[in-house]
Tab-separated table of C-alpha atoms in Angstrom:
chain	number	residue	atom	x	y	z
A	1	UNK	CA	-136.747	-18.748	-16.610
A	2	UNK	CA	-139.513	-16.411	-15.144
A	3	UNK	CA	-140.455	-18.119	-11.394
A	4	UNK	CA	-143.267	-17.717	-9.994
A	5	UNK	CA	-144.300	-15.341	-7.404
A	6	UNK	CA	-146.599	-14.952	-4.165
A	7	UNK	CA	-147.443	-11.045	-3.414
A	8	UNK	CA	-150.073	-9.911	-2.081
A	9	UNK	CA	-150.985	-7.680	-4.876
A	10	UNK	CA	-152.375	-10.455	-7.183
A	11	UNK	CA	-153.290	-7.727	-9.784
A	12	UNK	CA	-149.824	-6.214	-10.488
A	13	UNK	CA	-149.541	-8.205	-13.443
A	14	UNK	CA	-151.378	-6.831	-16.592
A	15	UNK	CA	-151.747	-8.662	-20.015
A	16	UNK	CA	-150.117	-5.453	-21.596
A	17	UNK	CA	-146.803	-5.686	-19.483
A	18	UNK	CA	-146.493	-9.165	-19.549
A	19	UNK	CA	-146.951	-9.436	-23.354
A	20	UNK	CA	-144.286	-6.582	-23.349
A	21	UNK	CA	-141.632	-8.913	-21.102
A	22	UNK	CA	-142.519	-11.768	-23.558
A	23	UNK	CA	-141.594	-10.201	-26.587
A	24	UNK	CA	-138.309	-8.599	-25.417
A	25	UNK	CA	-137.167	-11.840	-24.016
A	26	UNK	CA	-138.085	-13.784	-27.109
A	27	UNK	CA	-135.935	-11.356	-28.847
A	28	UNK	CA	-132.993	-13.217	-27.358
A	29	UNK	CA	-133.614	-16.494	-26.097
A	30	UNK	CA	-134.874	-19.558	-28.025
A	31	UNK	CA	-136.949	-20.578	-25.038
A	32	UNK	CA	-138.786	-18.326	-22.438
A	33	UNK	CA	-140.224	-20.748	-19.356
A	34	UNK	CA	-142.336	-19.020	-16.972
A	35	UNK	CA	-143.629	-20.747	-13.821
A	36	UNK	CA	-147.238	-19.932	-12.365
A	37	UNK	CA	-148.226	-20.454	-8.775
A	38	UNK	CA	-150.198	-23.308	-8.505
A	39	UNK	CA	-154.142	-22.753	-8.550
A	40	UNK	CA	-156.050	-20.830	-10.847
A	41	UNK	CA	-155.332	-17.708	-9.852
A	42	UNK	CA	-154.005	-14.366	-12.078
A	43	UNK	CA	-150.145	-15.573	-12.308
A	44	UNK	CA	-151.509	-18.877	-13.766
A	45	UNK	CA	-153.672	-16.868	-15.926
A	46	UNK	CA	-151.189	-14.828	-16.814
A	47	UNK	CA	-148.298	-17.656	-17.508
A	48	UNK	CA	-151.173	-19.605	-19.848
A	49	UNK	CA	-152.472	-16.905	-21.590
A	50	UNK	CA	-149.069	-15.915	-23.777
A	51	UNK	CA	-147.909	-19.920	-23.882
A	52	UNK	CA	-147.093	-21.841	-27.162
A	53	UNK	CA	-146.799	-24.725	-25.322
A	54	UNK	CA	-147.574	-25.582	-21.576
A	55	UNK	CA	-146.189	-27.991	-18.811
A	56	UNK	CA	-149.102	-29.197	-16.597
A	57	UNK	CA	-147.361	-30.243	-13.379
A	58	UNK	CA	-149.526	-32.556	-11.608
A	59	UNK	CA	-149.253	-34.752	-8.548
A	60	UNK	CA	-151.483	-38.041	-8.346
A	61	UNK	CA	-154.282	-37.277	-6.202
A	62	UNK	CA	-157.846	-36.337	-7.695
A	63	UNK	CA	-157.480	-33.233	-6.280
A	64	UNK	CA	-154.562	-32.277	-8.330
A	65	UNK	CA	-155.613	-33.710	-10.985
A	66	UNK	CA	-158.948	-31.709	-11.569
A	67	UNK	CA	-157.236	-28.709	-10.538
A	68	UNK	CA	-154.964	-29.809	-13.857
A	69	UNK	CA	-157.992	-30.442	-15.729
A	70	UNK	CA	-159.359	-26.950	-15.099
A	71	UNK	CA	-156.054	-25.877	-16.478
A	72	UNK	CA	-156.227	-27.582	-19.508
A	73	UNK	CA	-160.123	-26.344	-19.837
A	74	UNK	CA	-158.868	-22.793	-19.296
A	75	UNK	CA	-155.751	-23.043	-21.976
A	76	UNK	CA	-158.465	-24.601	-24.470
A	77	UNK	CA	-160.625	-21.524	-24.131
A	78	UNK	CA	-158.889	-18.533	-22.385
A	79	UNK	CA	-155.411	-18.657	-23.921
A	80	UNK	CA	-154.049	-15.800	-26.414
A	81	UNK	CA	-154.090	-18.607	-29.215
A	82	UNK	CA	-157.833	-19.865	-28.021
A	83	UNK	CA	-159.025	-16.128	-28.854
A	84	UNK	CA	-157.167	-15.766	-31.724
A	85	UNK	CA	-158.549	-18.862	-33.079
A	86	UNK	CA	-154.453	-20.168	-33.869
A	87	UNK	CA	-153.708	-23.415	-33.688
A	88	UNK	CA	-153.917	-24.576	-29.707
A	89	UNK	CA	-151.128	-24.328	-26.699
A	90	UNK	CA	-149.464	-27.848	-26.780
A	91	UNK	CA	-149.747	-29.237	-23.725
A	92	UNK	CA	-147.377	-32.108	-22.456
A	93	UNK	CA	-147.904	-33.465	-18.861
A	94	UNK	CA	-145.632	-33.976	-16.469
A	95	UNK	CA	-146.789	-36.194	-12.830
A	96	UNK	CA	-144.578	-35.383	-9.979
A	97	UNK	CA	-144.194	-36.978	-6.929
A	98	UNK	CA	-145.087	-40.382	-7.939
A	99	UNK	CA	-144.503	-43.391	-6.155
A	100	UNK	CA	-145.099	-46.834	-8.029
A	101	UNK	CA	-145.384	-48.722	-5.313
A	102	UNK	CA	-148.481	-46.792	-3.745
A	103	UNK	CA	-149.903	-46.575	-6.900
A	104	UNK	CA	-149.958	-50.307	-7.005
A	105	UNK	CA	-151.501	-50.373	-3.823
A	106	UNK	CA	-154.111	-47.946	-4.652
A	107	UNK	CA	-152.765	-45.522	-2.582
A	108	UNK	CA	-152.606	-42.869	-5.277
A	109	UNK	CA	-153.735	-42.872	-8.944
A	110	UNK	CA	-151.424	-44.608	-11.513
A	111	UNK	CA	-149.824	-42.881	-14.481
A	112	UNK	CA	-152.735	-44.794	-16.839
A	113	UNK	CA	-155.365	-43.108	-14.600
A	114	UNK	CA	-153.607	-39.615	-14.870
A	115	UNK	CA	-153.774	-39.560	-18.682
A	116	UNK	CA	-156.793	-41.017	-19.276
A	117	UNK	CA	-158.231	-38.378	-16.999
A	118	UNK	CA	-156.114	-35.525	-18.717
A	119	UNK	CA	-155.957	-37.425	-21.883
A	120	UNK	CA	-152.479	-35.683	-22.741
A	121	UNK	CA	-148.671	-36.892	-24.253
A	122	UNK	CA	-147.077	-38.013	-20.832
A	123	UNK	CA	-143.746	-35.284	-20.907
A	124	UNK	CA	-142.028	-36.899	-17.760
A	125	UNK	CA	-142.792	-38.541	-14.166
A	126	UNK	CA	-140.731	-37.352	-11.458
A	127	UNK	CA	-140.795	-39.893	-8.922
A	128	UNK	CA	-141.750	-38.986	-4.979
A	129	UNK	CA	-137.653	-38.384	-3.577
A	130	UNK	CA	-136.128	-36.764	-0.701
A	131	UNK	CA	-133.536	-35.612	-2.882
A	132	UNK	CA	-135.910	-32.746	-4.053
A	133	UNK	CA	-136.462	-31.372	-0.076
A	134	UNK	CA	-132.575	-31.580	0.194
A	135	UNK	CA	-131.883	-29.492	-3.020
A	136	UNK	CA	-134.804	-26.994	-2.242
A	137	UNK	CA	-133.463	-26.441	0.794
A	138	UNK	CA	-129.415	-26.424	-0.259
A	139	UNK	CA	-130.815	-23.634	-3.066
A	140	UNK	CA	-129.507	-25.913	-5.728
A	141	UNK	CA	-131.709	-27.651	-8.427
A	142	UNK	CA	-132.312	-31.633	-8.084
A	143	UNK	CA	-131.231	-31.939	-11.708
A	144	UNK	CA	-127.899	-31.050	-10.759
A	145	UNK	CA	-128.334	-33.957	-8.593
A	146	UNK	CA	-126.813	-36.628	-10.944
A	147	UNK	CA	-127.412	-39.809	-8.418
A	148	UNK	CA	-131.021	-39.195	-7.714
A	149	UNK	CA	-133.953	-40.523	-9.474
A	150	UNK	CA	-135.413	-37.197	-9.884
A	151	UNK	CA	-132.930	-35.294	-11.516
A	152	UNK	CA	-132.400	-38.118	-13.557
A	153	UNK	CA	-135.711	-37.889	-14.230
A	154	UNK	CA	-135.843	-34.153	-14.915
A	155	UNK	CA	-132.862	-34.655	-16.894
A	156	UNK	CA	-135.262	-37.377	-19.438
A	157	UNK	CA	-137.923	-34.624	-19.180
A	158	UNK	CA	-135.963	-31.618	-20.846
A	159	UNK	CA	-134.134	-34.404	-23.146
A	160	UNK	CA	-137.858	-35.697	-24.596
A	161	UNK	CA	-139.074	-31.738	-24.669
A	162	UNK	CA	-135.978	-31.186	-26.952
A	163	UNK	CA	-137.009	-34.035	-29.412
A	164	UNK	CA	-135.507	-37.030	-27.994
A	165	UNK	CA	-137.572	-40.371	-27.792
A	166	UNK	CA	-136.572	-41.593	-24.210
A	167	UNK	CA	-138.870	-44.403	-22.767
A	168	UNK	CA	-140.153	-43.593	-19.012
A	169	UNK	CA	-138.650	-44.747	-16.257
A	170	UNK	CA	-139.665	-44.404	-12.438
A	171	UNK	CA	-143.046	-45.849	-13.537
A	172	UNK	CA	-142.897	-49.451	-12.579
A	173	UNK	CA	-142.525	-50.322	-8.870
A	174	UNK	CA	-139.301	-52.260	-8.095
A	175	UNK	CA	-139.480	-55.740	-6.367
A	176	UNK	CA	-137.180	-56.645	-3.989
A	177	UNK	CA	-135.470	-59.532	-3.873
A	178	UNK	CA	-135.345	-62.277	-1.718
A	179	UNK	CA	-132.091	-60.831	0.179
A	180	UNK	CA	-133.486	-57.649	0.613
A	181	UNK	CA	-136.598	-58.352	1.635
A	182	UNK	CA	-134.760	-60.773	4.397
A	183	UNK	CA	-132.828	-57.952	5.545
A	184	UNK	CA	-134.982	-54.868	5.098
A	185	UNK	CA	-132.945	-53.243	2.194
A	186	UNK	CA	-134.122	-50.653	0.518
């Protein structure tokens, strides 16, 4: 896993030495994940350029989602295999921070909006959860985080990348019942 980085030298990164890390670390591991920063900036370019497939991470607000859109434009045109004329990156999507509920309300686009906007296979949603703050901040991933709906929602998103058929949860706003509403559970 290559994470992304903020420097302020956005131009240490050259096609050349990045192709070079690539193939060395393809050498030994089945899969080589690199993160970009978001925006469009060189990292991203730099992450999209050498990818087979791609992970668009997007949250569900128009602004996000045309950023994502750019992205896709970009892989479609800019990417090793767009110049090459190969067959192109396969993109899967994956909407974070979503929230059924406000999504119901109008508060923030549904998953149906998201892909018809992006009009690309739906890879996971991870919904909106405190648990990710908490892990960020304890250093430890939220997947590790067994009794949250996010990491078990990460967890379905590397299981479907891998091949298995998993329907998507965390999409459908739950209604409370009569008992909870009554006494303000959650």
């Amino acid at each position: 896993m290559l994470a992304a980085s903020q420097t302020r030298d956005k131009e240490a990164l050259t096609k050349e030495g990045v192709e070079r890390i690539l193939g060395e670390l393809k050498q030994n591991f089945e899969y080589v994940v690199c993160d970009s920063p978001a925006g469009i900036e060189r990292g991203a370019l730099m992450a999209l350029y050498f990818a087979d497939e791609a992970l668009v991470v997007t949250n569900p607000e128009v602004s996000s989602v045309r950023d994502s859109d750019r992205i896709l434009g970009i892989l479609a045109s800019r990417s090793r295999r767009a110049e090459q004329g190969d067959t192109p990156v396969k993109e899967h999507l994956v909407l974070a921070r979503y929230a059924p509920d406000r999504a119901d309300r109008g508060d923030m686009l549904s998953v149906q909006d998201v892909l018809e906007i992006l009009g690309i296979p739906l890879l996971g949603v991870i919904p909106e959860s405190s648990a990710v703050l908490q892990s960020s901040n304890a250093g430890v991933p939220v997947i590790l985080e067994d009794s949250s709906d996010a990491g078990a929602a990460y967890g379905d998103l590397v299981d479907r990348f891998l091949g298995k058929d998993l329907p998507h949860r965390f999409t459908i706003s739950q209604k409370k019942g009569f008992l909870k509403r009554l006494f303000g559970g959650s």
